[in-house]
Amino acid sequence: DARVTQTPRHKVTEMGQEVTMRCQPILGHNTVFWYRQTMMQGLELLAYFRNRAPLDDSGMPKDRFSAEMPDATLATLKIQPSEPRDSAVYFCASGIYPGEAFFGQGTRLTVV
Amino acid sequence: QQPVQSPQAVILREGEDAVINCSSSKALYSVHWYRQKHGEAPVFLMILLKGGEQKGHEKISASFNEKKQQSSLYLTASQLSYSGTYFCGTEIYSKYIFGTGTRLKVLA
């Protein structure tokens, strides 16, 4: 049963610490998305990759966020330094453009 | 630029029908629909690629009107399992954007 796997599922960290979230997309999918969801802002696209190349990361605060795909089986989202306003659920999704996108279960990040 | 969905929220009794609309101020070339249950990840329902295209999933179907720059999601004979928040999504100027969301609650 193919699925997008995200780790960790939950993360509590102190302000100023580095946070790394990982995503294993479904094998064969060529598009990977990172989203952030909060009650106030809803679902926001942070970045997305097609064939491992970054297509759009305009939704990310560039000074603290970075997204990479070191290989086809791993996408990472880093926050350094983290701030309380970064607390949210971060979703990774993969798909075959322009087809459906499969979402991972998300990483619930709390920055205290 | 965010597509606007209407209504924002709707409450139904089991077996009733509902329509959720997604309207964009920019040209739409494709529309995706997702459902998200509380505490879970969004789940893809369907994609509409052509103007006027209609697709179906279970008793849920959707239409896409390019001229009107809108898509509608139709829920027929709603079930308790249909409860959740529905999002449309589309690519606008190379950015993928979700709509404002519609919270749907089906009561027994």
mmCIF file of C-alpha atoms in Angstrom:
data_model
loop_
_atom_site.group_PDB
_atom_site.id
_atom_site.type_symbol
_atom_site.label_atom_id
_atom_site.label_comp_id
_atom_site.label_asym_id
_atom_site.label_seq_id
_atom_site.Cartn_x
_atom_site.Cartn_y
_atom_site.Cartn_z
ATOM 1 C CA ASP A 1 0.000 0.000 0.000
ATOM 2 C CA ALA A 2 1.949 3.015 -1.283
ATOM 3 C CA ARG A 3 1.877 6.042 0.965
ATOM 4 C CA VAL A 4 3.755 9.223 1.729
ATOM 5 C CA THR A 5 5.717 8.863 4.946
ATOM 6 C CA GLN A 6 6.570 11.826 7.131
ATOM 7 C CA THR A 7 8.805 11.896 10.172
ATOM 8 C CA PRO A 8 8.570 12.840 12.920
ATOM 9 C CA ARG A 9 4.810 12.825 13.490
ATOM 10 C CA HIS A 10 5.127 15.198 16.427
ATOM 11 C CA LYS A 11 7.880 17.590 17.428
ATOM 12 C CA VAL A 12 8.139 19.933 20.381
ATOM 13 C CA THR A 13 11.141 22.189 20.387
ATOM 14 C CA GLU A 14 12.375 25.353 22.005
ATOM 15 C CA MET A 15 12.517 28.640 20.187
ATOM 16 C CA GLY A 16 15.806 29.052 18.351
ATOM 17 C CA GLN A 17 16.377 25.352 17.753
ATOM 18 C CA GLU A 18 16.745 23.795 14.329
ATOM 19 C CA VAL A 19 13.906 21.588 13.162
ATOM 20 C CA THR A 20 14.174 19.089 10.313
ATOM 21 C CA MET A 21 11.132 17.363 8.872
ATOM 22 C CA ARG A 22 11.480 14.497 6.435
ATOM 23 C CA CYS A 23 9.245 13.108 3.756
ATOM 24 C CA GLN A 24 9.458 9.950 1.696
ATOM 25 C CA PRO A 25 7.293 10.431 -1.388
ATOM 26 C CA ILE A 26 5.571 7.582 -3.162
ATOM 27 C CA LEU A 27 7.962 5.827 -5.526
ATOM 28 C CA GLY A 28 7.511 7.064 -9.070
ATOM 29 C CA HIS A 29 5.851 10.344 -8.148
ATOM 30 C CA ASN A 30 7.640 13.275 -9.721
ATOM 31 C CA THR A 31 6.067 16.145 -7.785
ATOM 32 C CA VAL A 32 6.531 16.832 -4.085
ATOM 33 C CA PHE A 33 4.777 19.559 -2.123
ATOM 34 C CA TRP A 34 5.305 20.997 1.345
ATOM 35 C CA TYR A 35 2.286 22.622 3.002
ATOM 36 C CA ARG A 36 1.689 24.254 6.355
ATOM 37 C CA GLN A 37 -1.694 24.304 8.001
ATOM 38 C CA THR A 38 -2.851 26.530 10.840
ATOM 39 C CA MET A 39 -6.265 27.500 12.082
ATOM 40 C CA MET A 40 -5.704 31.106 11.079
ATOM 41 C CA GLN A 41 -4.110 30.678 7.655
ATOM 42 C CA GLY A 42 -5.530 27.374 6.491
ATOM 43 C CA LEU A 43 -3.454 25.350 4.029
ATOM 44 C CA GLU A 44 -0.476 27.245 2.650
ATOM 45 C CA LEU A 45 1.901 25.984 0.007
ATOM 46 C CA LEU A 46 5.478 26.446 1.170
ATOM 47 C CA ALA A 47 7.392 24.827 -1.671
ATOM 48 C CA TYR A 48 7.147 22.295 -4.405
ATOM 49 C CA PHE A 49 9.495 20.260 -6.520
ATOM 50 C CA ARG A 50 9.075 18.600 -9.846
ATOM 51 C CA ASN A 51 11.598 15.943 -10.827
ATOM 52 C CA ARG A 52 13.581 17.065 -7.743
ATOM 53 C CA ALA A 53 13.976 20.606 -9.062
ATOM 54 C CA PRO A 54 12.479 23.369 -6.900
ATOM 55 C CA LEU A 55 9.692 25.059 -8.859
ATOM 56 C CA ASP A 56 8.299 27.423 -6.305
ATOM 57 C CA ASP A 57 9.308 28.236 -2.771
ATOM 58 C CA SER A 58 7.827 31.703 -2.591
ATOM 59 C CA GLY A 59 5.577 30.640 0.271
ATOM 60 C CA MET A 60 8.512 30.078 2.595
ATOM 61 C CA PRO A 61 10.184 32.650 4.845
ATOM 62 C CA LYS A 62 13.558 32.483 3.110
ATOM 63 C CA ASP A 63 15.609 33.614 6.050
ATOM 64 C CA ARG A 64 14.697 30.629 8.188
ATOM 65 C CA PHE A 65 13.121 27.939 6.020
ATOM 66 C CA SER A 66 14.786 25.722 3.452
ATOM 67 C CA ALA A 67 13.488 22.790 1.421
ATOM 68 C CA GLU A 68 15.565 20.258 -0.468
ATOM 69 C CA MET A 69 15.300 16.956 -2.282
ATOM 70 C CA PRO A 70 18.693 15.290 -1.948
ATOM 71 C CA ASP A 71 17.336 12.309 -3.875
ATOM 72 C CA ALA A 72 14.076 11.013 -5.304
ATOM 73 C CA THR A 73 13.189 9.182 -2.093
ATOM 74 C CA LEU A 74 13.690 12.023 0.370
ATOM 75 C CA ALA A 75 12.448 15.575 0.748
ATOM 76 C CA THR A 76 13.401 17.715 3.730
ATOM 77 C CA LEU A 77 12.074 20.908 5.241
ATOM 78 C CA LYS A 78 14.295 22.739 7.714
ATOM 79 C CA ILE A 79 13.560 25.628 9.997
ATOM 80 C CA GLN A 80 16.502 27.403 11.583
ATOM 81 C CA PRO A 81 16.015 29.132 13.935
ATOM 82 C CA SER A 82 12.488 28.079 14.839
ATOM 83 C CA GLU A 83 9.998 30.559 16.297
ATOM 84 C CA PRO A 84 6.688 30.073 18.133
ATOM 85 C CA ARG A 85 4.784 31.352 15.073
ATOM 86 C CA ASP A 86 6.110 28.336 13.147
ATOM 87 C CA SER A 87 3.892 26.056 15.226
ATOM 88 C CA ALA A 88 1.601 24.276 12.773
ATOM 89 C CA VAL A 89 0.996 20.983 11.049
ATOM 90 C CA TYR A 90 3.364 20.510 8.129
ATOM 91 C CA PHE A 91 2.202 18.234 5.333
ATOM 92 C CA CYS A 92 4.169 16.683 2.539
ATOM 93 C CA ALA A 93 2.344 15.434 -0.542
ATOM 94 C CA SER A 94 3.488 13.730 -3.697
ATOM 95 C CA GLY A 95 1.903 13.143 -7.045
ATOM 96 C CA ILE A 96 2.314 12.819 -10.754
ATOM 97 C CA TYR A 97 1.704 16.232 -12.232
ATOM 98 C CA PRO A 98 -0.999 17.210 -13.058
ATOM 99 C CA GLY A 99 -2.659 14.304 -11.351
ATOM 100 C CA GLU A 100 -3.752 13.629 -7.825
ATOM 101 C CA ALA A 101 -1.641 14.441 -4.789
ATOM 102 C CA PHE A 102 -1.262 12.009 -1.924
ATOM 103 C CA PHE A 103 -0.697 13.581 1.464
ATOM 104 C CA GLY A 104 1.397 12.245 4.305
ATOM 105 C CA GLN A 105 -0.004 12.225 7.828
ATOM 106 C CA GLY A 106 1.769 15.430 8.719
ATOM 107 C CA THR A 107 4.240 16.613 11.330
ATOM 108 C CA ARG A 108 2.688 18.550 14.193
ATOM 109 C CA LEU A 109 5.301 21.099 15.235
ATOM 110 C CA THR A 110 5.113 23.019 18.492
ATOM 111 C CA VAL A 111 7.711 25.674 19.180
ATOM 112 C CA VAL A 112 7.749 26.886 22.774
ATOM 113 C CA GLN B 1 -5.586 35.200 -5.590
ATOM 114 C CA GLN B 2 -6.949 32.484 -3.312
ATOM 115 C CA PRO B 3 -10.028 30.828 -4.795
ATOM 116 C CA VAL B 4 -13.122 31.615 -2.764
ATOM 117 C CA GLN B 5 -15.382 28.777 -1.731
ATOM 118 C CA SER B 6 -19.032 29.030 -0.831
ATOM 119 C CA PRO B 7 -20.689 28.323 1.433
ATOM 120 C CA GLN B 8 -18.132 28.610 4.240
ATOM 121 C CA ALA B 9 -19.995 26.008 6.247
ATOM 122 C CA VAL B 10 -23.010 23.796 5.776
ATOM 123 C CA ILE B 11 -24.927 21.376 7.980
ATOM 124 C CA LEU B 12 -26.901 18.560 6.390
ATOM 125 C CA ARG B 13 -29.029 15.647 7.463
ATOM 126 C CA GLU B 14 -28.069 12.240 6.145
ATOM 127 C CA GLY B 15 -29.492 11.770 2.682
ATOM 128 C CA GLU B 16 -29.590 15.463 1.790
ATOM 129 C CA ASP B 17 -27.681 16.985 -1.111
ATOM 130 C CA ALA B 18 -25.181 19.827 -1.087
ATOM 131 C CA VAL B 19 -23.258 21.942 -3.563
ATOM 132 C CA ILE B 20 -19.914 23.571 -2.840
ATOM 133 C CA ASN B 21 -18.628 26.229 -5.179
ATOM 134 C CA CYS B 22 -15.069 27.336 -5.897
ATOM 135 C CA SER B 23 -14.568 30.630 -7.717
ATOM 136 C CA SER B 24 -11.375 32.220 -8.925
ATOM 137 C CA SER B 25 -10.570 35.739 -10.060
ATOM 138 C CA LYS B 26 -7.893 34.240 -12.307
ATOM 139 C CA ALA B 27 -8.200 31.822 -15.197
ATOM 140 C CA LEU B 28 -8.498 28.194 -14.171
ATOM 141 C CA TYR B 29 -6.973 25.421 -16.223
ATOM 142 C CA SER B 30 -7.470 22.605 -13.779
ATOM 143 C CA VAL B 31 -9.184 22.144 -10.435
ATOM 144 C CA HIS B 32 -8.574 19.569 -7.728
ATOM 145 C CA TRP B 33 -10.958 18.742 -4.896
ATOM 146 C CA TYR B 34 -9.884 17.422 -1.499
ATOM 147 C CA ARG B 35 -11.631 16.454 1.713
ATOM 148 C CA GLN B 36 -9.983 16.752 5.098
ATOM 149 C CA LYS B 37 -11.400 15.182 8.225
ATOM 150 C CA HIS B 38 -10.555 16.689 11.581
ATOM 151 C CA GLY B 39 -7.044 15.803 12.648
ATOM 152 C CA GLU B 40 -6.254 14.006 9.406
ATOM 153 C CA ALA B 41 -4.464 14.827 6.186
ATOM 154 C CA PRO B 42 -6.383 16.040 3.129
ATOM 155 C CA VAL B 43 -7.489 13.270 0.803
ATOM 156 C CA PHE B 44 -7.661 13.782 -2.921
ATOM 157 C CA LEU B 45 -11.151 13.370 -4.399
ATOM 158 C CA MET B 46 -10.806 14.268 -8.061
ATOM 159 C CA ILE B 47 -9.179 16.467 -10.660
ATOM 160 C CA LEU B 48 -10.942 18.283 -13.481
ATOM 161 C CA LEU B 49 -8.713 19.178 -16.399
ATOM 162 C CA LYS B 50 -11.013 20.349 -19.143
ATOM 163 C CA GLY B 51 -13.602 23.048 -19.231
ATOM 164 C CA GLY B 52 -17.040 21.597 -18.710
ATOM 165 C CA GLU B 53 -15.615 18.305 -17.528
ATOM 166 C CA GLN B 54 -17.576 16.446 -14.927
ATOM 167 C CA LYS B 55 -16.204 13.627 -12.854
ATOM 168 C CA GLY B 56 -17.536 11.468 -10.089
ATOM 169 C CA HIS B 57 -16.318 9.728 -6.970
ATOM 170 C CA GLU B 58 -18.794 7.608 -5.003
ATOM 171 C CA LYS B 59 -21.868 9.879 -4.848
ATOM 172 C CA ILE B 60 -19.688 12.945 -5.168
ATOM 173 C CA SER B 61 -19.316 14.611 -8.539
ATOM 174 C CA ALA B 62 -17.875 17.877 -9.779
ATOM 175 C CA SER B 63 -18.092 20.209 -12.727
ATOM 176 C CA PHE B 64 -15.668 22.761 -14.117
ATOM 177 C CA ASN B 65 -16.679 25.871 -16.023
ATOM 178 C CA GLU B 66 -13.623 27.600 -17.468
ATOM 179 C CA LYS B 67 -15.596 30.587 -18.734
ATOM 180 C CA LYS B 68 -17.030 31.321 -15.320
ATOM 181 C CA GLN B 69 -13.677 30.453 -13.685
ATOM 182 C CA GLN B 70 -15.409 28.199 -11.233
ATOM 183 C CA SER B 71 -15.909 24.624 -10.204
ATOM 184 C CA SER B 72 -18.703 23.041 -8.202
ATOM 185 C CA LEU B 73 -18.681 19.916 -6.070
ATOM 186 C CA TYR B 74 -21.959 18.022 -5.757
ATOM 187 C CA LEU B 75 -22.632 15.717 -2.824
ATOM 188 C CA THR B 76 -25.642 13.513 -3.372
ATOM 189 C CA ALA B 77 -27.501 11.622 -0.656
ATOM 190 C CA SER B 78 -24.894 12.644 1.893
ATOM 191 C CA GLN B 79 -23.528 10.150 4.384
ATOM 192 C CA LEU B 80 -22.056 10.693 7.825
ATOM 193 C CA SER B 81 -18.639 9.908 6.356
ATOM 194 C CA TYR B 82 -18.870 12.992 4.127
ATOM 195 C CA SER B 83 -18.309 15.289 7.103
ATOM 196 C CA GLY B 84 -15.106 17.286 6.896
ATOM 197 C CA THR B 85 -13.623 20.330 5.256
ATOM 198 C CA TYR B 86 -13.596 20.447 1.472
ATOM 199 C CA PHE B 87 -10.930 22.341 -0.408
ATOM 200 C CA CYS B 88 -10.563 23.139 -4.045
ATOM 201 C CA GLY B 89 -7.048 23.598 -5.352
ATOM 202 C CA THR B 90 -5.612 24.965 -8.520
ATOM 203 C CA GLU B 91 -2.420 26.204 -10.097
ATOM 204 C CA ILE B 92 -2.378 29.963 -10.664
ATOM 205 C CA TYR B 93 0.713 31.528 -12.255
ATOM 206 C CA SER B 94 2.767 28.428 -11.399
ATOM 207 C CA LYS B 95 1.696 28.549 -7.743
ATOM 208 C CA TYR B 96 -0.525 25.851 -6.330
ATOM 209 C CA ILE B 97 -3.205 27.446 -4.150
ATOM 210 C CA PHE B 98 -6.011 25.980 -2.072
ATOM 211 C CA GLY B 99 -9.404 27.578 -1.779
ATOM 212 C CA THR B 100 -10.771 29.032 1.434
ATOM 213 C CA GLY B 101 -12.427 25.758 2.427
ATOM 214 C CA THR B 102 -15.981 24.658 3.201
ATOM 215 C CA ARG B 103 -16.793 22.906 6.460
ATOM 216 C CA LEU B 104 -19.480 20.292 5.973
ATOM 217 C CA LYS B 105 -21.222 18.469 8.789
ATOM 218 C CA VAL B 106 -23.634 15.626 8.172
ATOM 219 C CA LEU B 107 -25.989 14.783 11.014
ATOM 220 C CA ALA B 108 -27.765 11.471 11.546
#
